[in-house]
Short mmCIF file of C-alpha atoms in Angstrom, two decimals:
data_model
loop_
_atom_site.label_atom_id
_atom_site.label_comp_id
_atom_site.label_asym_id
_atom_site.label_seq_id
_atom_site.Cartn_x
_atom_site.Cartn_y
_atom_site.Cartn_z
CA MET T 1 0.00 0.00 0.00
CA GLU T 2 2.93 2.31 0.70
CA ASN T 3 4.16 1.87 -2.92
CA ASN T 4 0.75 2.83 -4.26
CA PHE T 5 0.72 5.90 -2.04
CA ILE T 6 4.08 7.03 -3.45
CA TYR T 7 2.80 6.57 -7.01
CA LEU T 8 -0.35 8.45 -6.10
CA LEU T 9 1.69 11.35 -4.68
CA PHE T 10 3.95 11.28 -7.73
CA GLY T 11 0.87 11.40 -10.04
CA ILE T 12 -0.70 14.29 -8.14
CA ASN T 13 2.63 16.14 -8.19
CA ALA T 14 2.93 15.56 -11.96
CA LEU T 15 -0.64 16.79 -12.49
CA PHE T 16 -0.01 19.97 -10.49
CA THR T 17 3.25 20.50 -12.36
CA LEU T 18 1.45 20.14 -15.68
CA ILE T 19 -1.24 22.62 -14.59
CA LEU T 20 1.41 25.09 -13.41
CA LEU T 21 3.25 24.66 -16.72
CA ILE T 22 0.07 25.49 -18.66
CA PHE T 23 -0.51 28.59 -16.50
CA ALA T 24 3.12 29.63 -17.02
CA ILE T 25 2.76 29.31 -20.81
CA LEU T 26 -0.50 31.32 -20.80
CA ASN T 27 1.10 34.02 -18.62
CA GLY T 28 4.09 34.10 -20.95
CA VAL T 29 1.80 34.74 -23.94
CA LYS T 30 -0.01 37.53 -22.07
CA ILE T 31 3.28 39.11 -21.01
CA LYS T 32 4.54 38.98 -24.62
CA LYS T 33 1.39 40.81 -25.82
CA LEU T 34 1.75 43.43 -23.07
CA LYS T 35 5.43 43.94 -23.96
CA SER T 36 4.57 44.51 -27.63
CA LYS T 37 1.86 47.03 -26.66
CA TYR T 38 4.26 48.74 -24.25
CA LYS T 39 6.99 48.96 -26.93
CA ARG T 40 4.51 50.39 -29.43
CA PHE T 41 3.28 52.91 -26.85
CA MET T 42 6.82 53.95 -25.96
CA ARG T 43 7.74 54.32 -29.65
CA ILE T 44 4.86 56.77 -30.07
CA SER T 45 5.61 58.71 -26.91
CA GLY T 46 9.32 59.17 -27.66
CA GLU T 47 11.05 61.01 -24.83
CA LYS T 48 7.83 62.16 -23.15
CA ASN T 49 6.65 60.61 -19.97
CA ILE T 50 3.21 59.08 -19.81
CA GLU T 51 1.63 62.09 -18.08
CA GLU T 52 2.86 64.48 -20.78
CA LEU T 53 1.67 62.09 -23.47
CA LEU T 54 -1.80 61.84 -21.92
CA GLU T 55 -2.02 65.64 -21.61
CA PHE T 56 -1.04 65.96 -25.27
CA CYS T 57 -3.68 63.42 -26.33
CA ILE T 58 -6.36 65.14 -24.24
CA GLY T 59 -5.40 68.47 -25.82
CA GLN T 60 -5.67 66.96 -29.30
CA ILE T 61 -9.10 65.50 -28.48
CA GLU T 62 -10.31 68.87 -27.20
CA LYS T 63 -8.96 70.57 -30.34
CA PHE T 64 -10.75 68.08 -32.62
CA ASP T 65 -13.91 68.40 -30.54
CA ASN T 66 -13.86 72.20 -30.99
CA GLU T 67 -13.27 71.83 -34.72
CA LEU T 68 -16.16 69.36 -34.94
CA ASN T 69 -18.46 71.78 -33.08
CA ASN T 70 -17.42 74.62 -35.40
CA SER T 71 -18.07 72.43 -38.44
CA ASN T 72 -21.49 71.43 -37.10
CA ASN T 73 -22.36 75.10 -36.53
CA GLU T 74 -21.29 75.98 -40.07
CA ILE T 75 -23.33 73.10 -41.50
CA GLU T 76 -26.37 74.24 -39.52
CA ALA T 77 -25.96 77.80 -40.85
CA LEU T 78 -25.59 76.49 -44.41
CA ASN T 79 -28.72 74.36 -44.03
CA LYS T 80 -30.66 77.46 -42.92
CA ASN T 81 -29.29 79.52 -45.83
CA ILE T 82 -29.89 76.85 -48.44
CA LYS T 83 -33.62 76.95 -47.72
CA LYS T 84 -33.56 80.53 -49.05
CA CYS T 85 -31.96 79.48 -52.36
CA ILE T 86 -33.91 78.61 -55.48
CA GLN T 87 -35.05 75.03 -55.05
CA LYS T 88 -38.26 74.82 -57.02
CA VAL T 89 -38.71 75.64 -60.69
CA GLY T 90 -41.87 75.55 -62.77
CA ILE T 91 -42.07 76.47 -66.44
CA VAL T 92 -44.99 76.80 -68.80
CA ARG T 93 -44.60 77.42 -72.54
CA TYR T 94 -47.54 78.83 -74.45
CA ASN T 95 -48.69 80.81 -77.43
CA ALA T 96 -49.39 84.31 -76.11
CA TYR T 97 -50.89 85.62 -79.38
CA GLU T 98 -53.10 83.71 -81.78
CA ASN T 99 -51.33 84.95 -84.89
CA ILE T 100 -47.98 83.37 -83.81
CA GLY T 101 -47.50 79.75 -84.84
CA SER T 102 -45.62 78.11 -81.95
CA ASN T 103 -45.23 78.24 -78.15
CA LEU T 104 -42.48 80.83 -77.99
CA SER T 105 -43.79 82.63 -74.90
CA TYR T 106 -43.13 81.24 -71.44
CA SER T 107 -43.61 81.80 -67.72
CA ILE T 108 -41.04 80.48 -65.27
CA ALA T 109 -41.38 80.41 -61.48
CA LEU T 110 -38.19 80.33 -59.37
CA LEU T 111 -39.00 79.63 -55.70
CA ASP T 112 -37.12 78.85 -52.50
CA ASN T 113 -38.10 76.31 -49.83
CA PHE T 114 -40.67 78.76 -48.41
CA ASP T 115 -42.31 79.34 -51.84
CA ASN T 116 -40.80 82.82 -52.08
CA GLY T 117 -39.14 84.03 -55.25
CA VAL T 118 -40.09 85.39 -58.63
CA VAL T 119 -42.18 84.50 -61.66
CA ILE T 120 -40.77 85.71 -64.98
CA SER T 121 -42.85 85.83 -68.14
CA SER T 122 -41.65 86.45 -71.66
CA LEU T 123 -44.26 87.26 -74.26
CA TYR T 124 -43.15 86.78 -77.85
CA SER T 125 -44.86 88.41 -80.82
CA ARG T 126 -43.73 88.94 -84.40
CA ASP T 127 -42.82 92.54 -83.73
CA SER T 128 -41.45 92.42 -80.18
CA CYS T 129 -40.65 90.43 -77.11
CA SER T 130 -41.60 91.65 -73.64
CA THR T 131 -40.37 90.31 -70.31
CA TYR T 132 -42.11 90.76 -66.96
CA ALA T 133 -40.99 89.79 -63.46
CA LYS T 134 -43.31 89.60 -60.47
CA PRO T 135 -42.31 88.85 -56.88
CA VAL T 136 -43.80 85.77 -55.20
CA VAL T 137 -44.24 85.49 -51.43
CA ALA T 138 -45.60 82.26 -49.95
CA GLY T 139 -46.79 81.15 -53.38
CA LYS T 140 -48.76 84.36 -54.05
CA SER T 141 -47.97 87.65 -55.77
CA SER T 142 -49.22 91.13 -54.96
CA PHE T 143 -49.40 91.74 -58.73
CA PRO T 144 -52.09 90.27 -60.97
CA LEU T 145 -50.97 86.92 -62.41
CA SER T 146 -51.87 85.33 -65.73
CA ASP T 147 -53.16 81.75 -65.88
CA GLU T 148 -49.76 80.59 -67.17
CA GLU T 149 -47.91 82.34 -64.33
CA ILE T 150 -50.22 80.73 -61.76
CA GLU T 151 -49.61 77.34 -63.41
CA ALA T 152 -45.82 77.85 -63.32
CA ILE T 153 -46.00 78.74 -59.61
CA GLN T 154 -48.16 75.70 -58.88
CA GLN T 155 -45.73 73.43 -60.77
CA ALA T 156 -42.84 74.79 -58.71
CA ILE T 157 -44.69 74.43 -55.40
CA LYS T 158 -45.52 70.78 -56.16
CA GLN T 159 -41.81 69.92 -56.35
CA GLN T 160 -40.43 68.21 -53.25
CA THR T 161 -37.49 69.79 -51.47
CA GLN T 162 -34.80 67.95 -49.60
#
């Protein structure tokens, strides 16, 4: 029985040794990864200590954050301004005078996102060509509008804006 006990102790000792060997190998792999990260970090930092490096990184982050905020403010201002640009166009061609053979006259509405802008009409005849511009506010004009001008404004208003 004493021989079996010695073999049992030897087996347990071998098992513990094997387990410790596995843990040692795993720790060695982890240490190798940490060393490579440390070397990479120290290559980036150069002669600076870690505190100086962290302060530098925080300063860079704050700088980029300020630049991002400025860019967002500029984009917001541009989005507000773009709504005031011409975004909707409606055009109607027609024959203004019966004695002219083709649709050479036209009315064109140029409107912004708020349906403000201008309607321009060009009336073509054999002897002359006349152009008229009328302001448009909220899809309406304070000047009398022809049927073609109203149609051009309605075409423009129907267009979807972004």
